[in-house]
Amino acid sequence: MRHPWMCLVVLLLLLCGCDLDRGPVLRAGNGSRMDMKEAAYRADAMLDGTLAVVKPRVSWSHGETTVGICDVTRRRAVMTEISEYRRGSFLGVVDRHWRRSGYAIKSVNPSKEFPAIYAQSPDGFGISLSVGGHGQIFFEVDSPCVDESAVPEPRTPANGPDYRGGPVPWPDVRDDFWSSSAADL
């Protein structure tokens, strides 16, 4: 290298556990580099943990899993109708769980119609909640860069119809609590 400072930068990147081409090196539980399969299962666990704290329980479906050059994205769509009246409570439950789990809240979209929360786990996974059309709640987990491998289907079965591989319809499950409006009380 022609510039001594570039040697220092390369040395610092190597010492911090970074791969020059791919970013931080993520380690699996056994100390080896994490691969896409392990990252997919980690994303599933994050989604399972998030949905488990929502009481009363909501119906959800798997969304599409996508694979990038060195990352995996898992998605879930809430099929329970979340009324505008209850939307803030739903977001609050998720926000508090993520903070208690050590996730850093990176950004919040305070839109009344399409709010969203974007967070990051301590191990670099991005997780988000976004509200789409008809008030439907979507969750997404993006892995950091990991080693390439086959990506399995999620292990956790959807607790309602599984729309993986096709379009996810608007929420169609009514719940006495989550679907209620101020007029219902």
PDB file of C-alpha atoms in Angstrom:
ATOM      1  CA  MET A   1       0.000   0.000   0.000  1.00  0.00           C
ATOM      2  CA  ARG A   2       1.281   3.415  -0.894  1.00  0.00           C
ATOM      3  CA  HIS A   3      -0.165   5.321   2.052  1.00  0.00           C
ATOM      4  CA  PRO A   4       0.780   4.297   5.598  1.00  0.00           C
ATOM      5  CA  TRP A   5      -2.627   5.388   6.925  1.00  0.00           C
ATOM      6  CA  MET A   6      -4.317   2.828   4.632  1.00  0.00           C
ATOM      7  CA  CYS A   7      -2.328   0.069   6.350  1.00  0.00           C
ATOM      8  CA  LEU A   8      -3.641   1.314   9.668  1.00  0.00           C
ATOM      9  CA  VAL A   9      -7.247   1.304   8.396  1.00  0.00           C
ATOM     10  CA  VAL A  10      -6.897  -2.267   7.071  1.00  0.00           C
ATOM     11  CA  LEU A  11      -5.320  -3.380  10.344  1.00  0.00           C
ATOM     12  CA  LEU A  12      -8.128  -1.782  12.379  1.00  0.00           C
ATOM     13  CA  LEU A  13     -10.783  -3.450  10.211  1.00  0.00           C
ATOM     14  CA  LEU A  14      -9.165  -6.832  10.694  1.00  0.00           C
ATOM     15  CA  LEU A  15      -8.822  -6.317  14.439  1.00  0.00           C
ATOM     16  CA  CYS A  16     -12.460  -5.284  14.858  1.00  0.00           C
ATOM     17  CA  GLY A  17     -13.616  -8.563  13.327  1.00  0.00           C
ATOM     18  CA  CYS A  18     -14.539  -7.104   9.975  1.00  0.00           C
ATOM     19  CA  ASP A  19     -14.271  -8.765   6.620  1.00  0.00           C
ATOM     20  CA  LEU A  20     -13.148  -6.181   4.050  1.00  0.00           C
ATOM     21  CA  ASP A  21     -15.725  -7.356   1.521  1.00  0.00           C
ATOM     22  CA  ARG A  22     -18.654  -8.189   3.752  1.00  0.00           C
ATOM     23  CA  GLY A  23     -18.645  -6.142   6.930  1.00  0.00           C
ATOM     24  CA  PRO A  24     -18.717  -7.438  10.521  1.00  0.00           C
ATOM     25  CA  VAL A  25     -18.173 -11.143  11.041  1.00  0.00           C
ATOM     26  CA  LEU A  26     -21.186 -12.639  12.789  1.00  0.00           C
ATOM     27  CA  ARG A  27     -20.518 -15.657  14.973  1.00  0.00           C
ATOM     28  CA  ALA A  28     -22.871 -18.567  15.544  1.00  0.00           C
ATOM     29  CA  GLY A  29     -23.344 -20.083  19.000  1.00  0.00           C
ATOM     30  CA  ASN A  30     -20.456 -22.515  18.444  1.00  0.00           C
ATOM     31  CA  GLY A  31     -18.022 -19.691  17.580  1.00  0.00           C
ATOM     32  CA  SER A  32     -17.968 -20.381  13.836  1.00  0.00           C
ATOM     33  CA  ARG A  33     -19.053 -17.787  11.317  1.00  0.00           C
ATOM     34  CA  MET A  34     -22.838 -17.564  11.053  1.00  0.00           C
ATOM     35  CA  ASP A  35     -24.349 -18.763   7.794  1.00  0.00           C
ATOM     36  CA  MET A  36     -27.677 -17.963   6.099  1.00  0.00           C
ATOM     37  CA  LYS A  37     -29.439 -20.949   7.701  1.00  0.00           C
ATOM     38  CA  GLU A  38     -28.446 -19.817  11.200  1.00  0.00           C
ATOM     39  CA  ALA A  39     -29.321 -16.211  10.345  1.00  0.00           C
ATOM     40  CA  ALA A  40     -32.780 -17.299   9.123  1.00  0.00           C
ATOM     41  CA  TYR A  41     -33.376 -19.207  12.357  1.00  0.00           C
ATOM     42  CA  ARG A  42     -32.177 -16.206  14.396  1.00  0.00           C
ATOM     43  CA  ALA A  43     -34.616 -13.978  12.469  1.00  0.00           C
ATOM     44  CA  ASP A  44     -37.407 -16.484  13.152  1.00  0.00           C
ATOM     45  CA  ALA A  45     -36.592 -16.434  16.879  1.00  0.00           C
ATOM     46  CA  MET A  46     -36.733 -12.625  16.917  1.00  0.00           C
ATOM     47  CA  LEU A  47     -40.139 -12.684  15.207  1.00  0.00           C
ATOM     48  CA  ASP A  48     -41.412 -15.481  17.480  1.00  0.00           C
ATOM     49  CA  GLY A  49     -40.319 -13.529  20.563  1.00  0.00           C
ATOM     50  CA  THR A  50     -41.955 -10.340  19.354  1.00  0.00           C
ATOM     51  CA  LEU A  51     -45.290 -11.932  18.493  1.00  0.00           C
ATOM     52  CA  ALA A  52     -45.304 -13.921  21.759  1.00  0.00           C
ATOM     53  CA  VAL A  53     -45.525 -10.733  23.857  1.00  0.00           C
ATOM     54  CA  VAL A  54     -48.626  -9.490  22.035  1.00  0.00           C
ATOM     55  CA  LYS A  55     -51.635 -10.312  24.233  1.00  0.00           C
ATOM     56  CA  PRO A  56     -54.269 -11.206  23.274  1.00  0.00           C
ATOM     57  CA  ARG A  57     -52.540 -13.284  20.621  1.00  0.00           C
ATOM     58  CA  VAL A  58     -52.871 -12.178  17.003  1.00  0.00           C
ATOM     59  CA  SER A  59     -53.155 -14.342  13.904  1.00  0.00           C
ATOM     60  CA  TRP A  60     -50.201 -14.050  11.520  1.00  0.00           C
ATOM     61  CA  SER A  61     -48.839 -15.546   8.321  1.00  0.00           C
ATOM     62  CA  HIS A  62     -45.340 -15.996   6.992  1.00  0.00           C
ATOM     63  CA  GLY A  63     -44.400 -13.549   4.304  1.00  0.00           C
ATOM     64  CA  GLU A  64     -41.769 -14.056   1.649  1.00  0.00           C
ATOM     65  CA  THR A  65     -38.217 -15.010   2.613  1.00  0.00           C
ATOM     66  CA  THR A  66     -35.627 -13.319   0.443  1.00  0.00           C
ATOM     67  CA  VAL A  67     -31.920 -13.958   0.124  1.00  0.00           C
ATOM     68  CA  GLY A  68     -29.379 -11.364  -0.942  1.00  0.00           C
ATOM     69  CA  ILE A  69     -25.718 -11.749  -1.754  1.00  0.00           C
ATOM     70  CA  CYS A  70     -24.884 -12.361   1.895  1.00  0.00           C
ATOM     71  CA  ASP A  71     -28.071 -11.660   3.870  1.00  0.00           C
ATOM     72  CA  VAL A  72     -31.480 -13.140   4.637  1.00  0.00           C
ATOM     73  CA  THR A  73     -34.812 -11.386   5.199  1.00  0.00           C
ATOM     74  CA  ARG A  74     -37.780 -13.013   6.929  1.00  0.00           C
ATOM     75  CA  ARG A  75     -41.259 -11.448   6.939  1.00  0.00           C
ATOM     76  CA  ARG A  76     -44.556 -11.944   8.740  1.00  0.00           C
ATOM     77  CA  ALA A  77     -47.935 -10.313   8.196  1.00  0.00           C
ATOM     78  CA  VAL A  78     -50.488  -9.919  10.977  1.00  0.00           C
ATOM     79  CA  MET A  79     -53.842 -11.222   9.787  1.00  0.00           C
ATOM     80  CA  THR A  80     -55.784  -9.919  12.795  1.00  0.00           C
ATOM     81  CA  GLU A  81     -57.525  -6.626  12.138  1.00  0.00           C
ATOM     82  CA  ILE A  82     -55.849  -4.007  14.348  1.00  0.00           C
ATOM     83  CA  SER A  83     -58.185  -1.047  14.631  1.00  0.00           C
ATOM     84  CA  GLU A  84     -56.894   2.493  14.424  1.00  0.00           C
ATOM     85  CA  TYR A  85     -58.115   2.805  18.026  1.00  0.00           C
ATOM     86  CA  ARG A  86     -55.807  -0.065  19.167  1.00  0.00           C
ATOM     87  CA  ARG A  87     -52.872   0.591  16.831  1.00  0.00           C
ATOM     88  CA  GLY A  88     -50.939   2.711  19.352  1.00  0.00           C
ATOM     89  CA  SER A  89     -51.276  -0.013  21.999  1.00  0.00           C
ATOM     90  CA  PHE A  90     -49.959  -2.622  19.572  1.00  0.00           C
ATOM     91  CA  LEU A  91     -46.963  -0.486  18.626  1.00  0.00           C
ATOM     92  CA  GLY A  92     -46.309   0.276  22.297  1.00  0.00           C
ATOM     93  CA  VAL A  93     -46.223  -3.411  23.242  1.00  0.00           C
ATOM     94  CA  VAL A  94     -43.714  -4.134  20.479  1.00  0.00           C
ATOM     95  CA  ASP A  95     -41.582  -1.051  21.206  1.00  0.00           C
ATOM     96  CA  ARG A  96     -41.313  -1.926  24.914  1.00  0.00           C
ATOM     97  CA  HIS A  97     -40.413  -5.556  24.132  1.00  0.00           C
ATOM     98  CA  TRP A  98     -37.687  -4.527  21.701  1.00  0.00           C
ATOM     99  CA  ARG A  99     -36.182  -2.075  24.181  1.00  0.00           C
ATOM    100  CA  ARG A 100     -36.247  -4.691  26.985  1.00  0.00           C
ATOM    101  CA  SER A 101     -34.554  -7.114  24.571  1.00  0.00           C
ATOM    102  CA  GLY A 102     -31.670  -4.670  24.124  1.00  0.00           C
ATOM    103  CA  TYR A 103     -32.641  -3.574  20.620  1.00  0.00           C
ATOM    104  CA  ALA A 104     -31.683  -0.035  19.666  1.00  0.00           C
ATOM    105  CA  ILE A 105     -34.586   1.927  18.216  1.00  0.00           C
ATOM    106  CA  LYS A 106     -33.087   3.439  15.079  1.00  0.00           C
ATOM    107  CA  SER A 107     -36.071   5.330  13.720  1.00  0.00           C
ATOM    108  CA  VAL A 108     -39.781   5.849  14.254  1.00  0.00           C
ATOM    109  CA  ASN A 109     -42.257   7.022  11.648  1.00  0.00           C
ATOM    110  CA  PRO A 110     -44.998   8.749  13.678  1.00  0.00           C
ATOM    111  CA  SER A 111     -47.468   8.838  10.771  1.00  0.00           C
ATOM    112  CA  LYS A 112     -51.041   8.433  11.990  1.00  0.00           C
ATOM    113  CA  GLU A 113     -51.961   6.268   9.003  1.00  0.00           C
ATOM    114  CA  PHE A 114     -48.715   4.358   8.304  1.00  0.00           C
ATOM    115  CA  PRO A 115     -46.547   4.357  11.447  1.00  0.00           C
ATOM    116  CA  ALA A 116     -43.385   2.262  11.646  1.00  0.00           C
ATOM    117  CA  ILE A 117     -40.630   1.338  14.093  1.00  0.00           C
ATOM    118  CA  TYR A 118     -37.125   0.368  12.976  1.00  0.00           C
ATOM    119  CA  ALA A 119     -34.729  -1.256  15.433  1.00  0.00           C
ATOM    120  CA  GLN A 120     -31.475  -3.191  15.544  1.00  0.00           C
ATOM    121  CA  SER A 121     -30.533  -6.110  17.773  1.00  0.00           C
ATOM    122  CA  PRO A 122     -27.184  -6.105  19.588  1.00  0.00           C
ATOM    123  CA  ASP A 123     -25.880  -8.663  17.066  1.00  0.00           C
ATOM    124  CA  GLY A 124     -26.723  -6.459  14.073  1.00  0.00           C
ATOM    125  CA  PHE A 125     -30.065  -7.808  12.857  1.00  0.00           C
ATOM    126  CA  GLY A 126     -32.495  -5.137  11.691  1.00  0.00           C
ATOM    127  CA  ILE A 127     -36.112  -5.580  12.763  1.00  0.00           C
ATOM    128  CA  SER A 128     -39.069  -3.456  11.789  1.00  0.00           C
ATOM    129  CA  LEU A 129     -42.790  -3.111  12.267  1.00  0.00           C
ATOM    130  CA  SER A 130     -44.708  -1.184   9.648  1.00  0.00           C
ATOM    131  CA  VAL A 131     -48.379  -0.494   9.175  1.00  0.00           C
ATOM    132  CA  GLY A 132     -49.639  -0.832   5.634  1.00  0.00           C
ATOM    133  CA  GLY A 133     -52.946  -0.592   3.840  1.00  0.00           C
ATOM    134  CA  HIS A 134     -56.097  -1.429   5.813  1.00  0.00           C
ATOM    135  CA  GLY A 135     -53.987  -1.029   8.975  1.00  0.00           C
ATOM    136  CA  GLN A 136     -52.214  -4.346   8.364  1.00  0.00           C
ATOM    137  CA  ILE A 137     -49.107  -4.867  10.496  1.00  0.00           C
ATOM    138  CA  PHE A 138     -45.965  -6.227   8.849  1.00  0.00           C
ATOM    139  CA  PHE A 139     -42.780  -7.423  10.543  1.00  0.00           C
ATOM    140  CA  GLU A 140     -39.439  -7.829   8.810  1.00  0.00           C
ATOM    141  CA  VAL A 141     -36.037  -9.011  10.041  1.00  0.00           C
ATOM    142  CA  ASP A 142     -32.904  -8.436   7.962  1.00  0.00           C
ATOM    143  CA  SER A 143     -29.698 -10.261   8.819  1.00  0.00           C
ATOM    144  CA  PRO A 144     -26.291  -8.693   8.631  1.00  0.00           C
ATOM    145  CA  CYS A 145     -23.880 -10.186   6.106  1.00  0.00           C
ATOM    146  CA  VAL A 146     -23.287 -13.895   6.796  1.00  0.00           C
ATOM    147  CA  ASP A 147     -21.746 -16.884   5.015  1.00  0.00           C
ATOM    148  CA  GLU A 148     -23.698 -18.325   2.110  1.00  0.00           C
ATOM    149  CA  SER A 149     -25.720 -21.487   2.678  1.00  0.00           C
ATOM    150  CA  ALA A 150     -29.095 -22.982   1.888  1.00  0.00           C
ATOM    151  CA  VAL A 151     -31.975 -21.185   3.609  1.00  0.00           C
ATOM    152  CA  PRO A 152     -34.611 -23.457   5.126  1.00  0.00           C
ATOM    153  CA  GLU A 153     -38.290 -22.743   5.489  1.00  0.00           C
ATOM    154  CA  PRO A 154     -39.292 -21.278   8.869  1.00  0.00           C
ATOM    155  CA  ARG A 155     -39.672 -23.871  11.639  1.00  0.00           C
ATOM    156  CA  THR A 156     -42.540 -22.073  13.378  1.00  0.00           C
ATOM    157  CA  PRO A 157     -45.847 -22.758  11.642  1.00  0.00           C
ATOM    158  CA  ALA A 158     -48.109 -19.786  10.973  1.00  0.00           C
ATOM    159  CA  ASN A 159     -50.973 -19.640  13.466  1.00  0.00           C
ATOM    160  CA  GLY A 160     -53.452 -19.089  10.661  1.00  0.00           C
ATOM    161  CA  PRO A 161     -53.454 -19.646   6.899  1.00  0.00           C
ATOM    162  CA  ASP A 162     -49.914 -19.588   5.508  1.00  0.00           C
ATOM    163  CA  TYR A 163     -49.743 -17.306   2.474  1.00  0.00           C
ATOM    164  CA  ARG A 164     -46.064 -17.943   1.742  1.00  0.00           C
ATOM    165  CA  GLY A 165     -45.467 -18.023  -1.995  1.00  0.00           C
ATOM    166  CA  GLY A 166     -48.525 -15.969  -2.830  1.00  0.00           C
ATOM    167  CA  PRO A 167     -50.106 -12.618  -2.133  1.00  0.00           C
ATOM    168  CA  VAL A 168     -51.042 -11.923   1.476  1.00  0.00           C
ATOM    169  CA  PRO A 169     -54.654 -10.717   1.686  1.00  0.00           C
ATOM    170  CA  TRP A 170     -55.843  -7.839   3.848  1.00  0.00           C
ATOM    171  CA  PRO A 171     -56.288  -8.720   7.522  1.00  0.00           C
ATOM    172  CA  ASP A 172     -59.388 -10.856   7.882  1.00  0.00           C
ATOM    173  CA  VAL A 173     -59.395 -12.097  11.482  1.00  0.00           C
ATOM    174  CA  ARG A 174     -61.521 -10.186  14.006  1.00  0.00           C
ATOM    175  CA  ASP A 175     -60.521 -10.007  17.661  1.00  0.00           C
ATOM    176  CA  ASP A 176     -62.698  -8.571  20.442  1.00  0.00           C
ATOM    177  CA  PHE A 177     -59.776  -6.521  21.767  1.00  0.00           C
ATOM    178  CA  TRP A 178     -57.476  -5.682  18.823  1.00  0.00           C
ATOM    179  CA  SER A 179     -60.251  -5.041  16.305  1.00  0.00           C
ATOM    180  CA  SER A 180     -62.399  -2.909  18.612  1.00  0.00           C
ATOM    181  CA  SER A 181     -62.955   0.771  18.106  1.00  0.00           C
ATOM    182  CA  ALA A 182     -63.935   3.532  20.509  1.00  0.00           C
ATOM    183  CA  ALA A 183     -67.565   3.028  19.418  1.00  0.00           C
ATOM    184  CA  ASP A 184     -67.390  -0.623  20.538  1.00  0.00           C
ATOM    185  CA  LEU A 185     -66.634   0.314  24.142  1.00  0.00           C
TER     186      LEU A 185
END
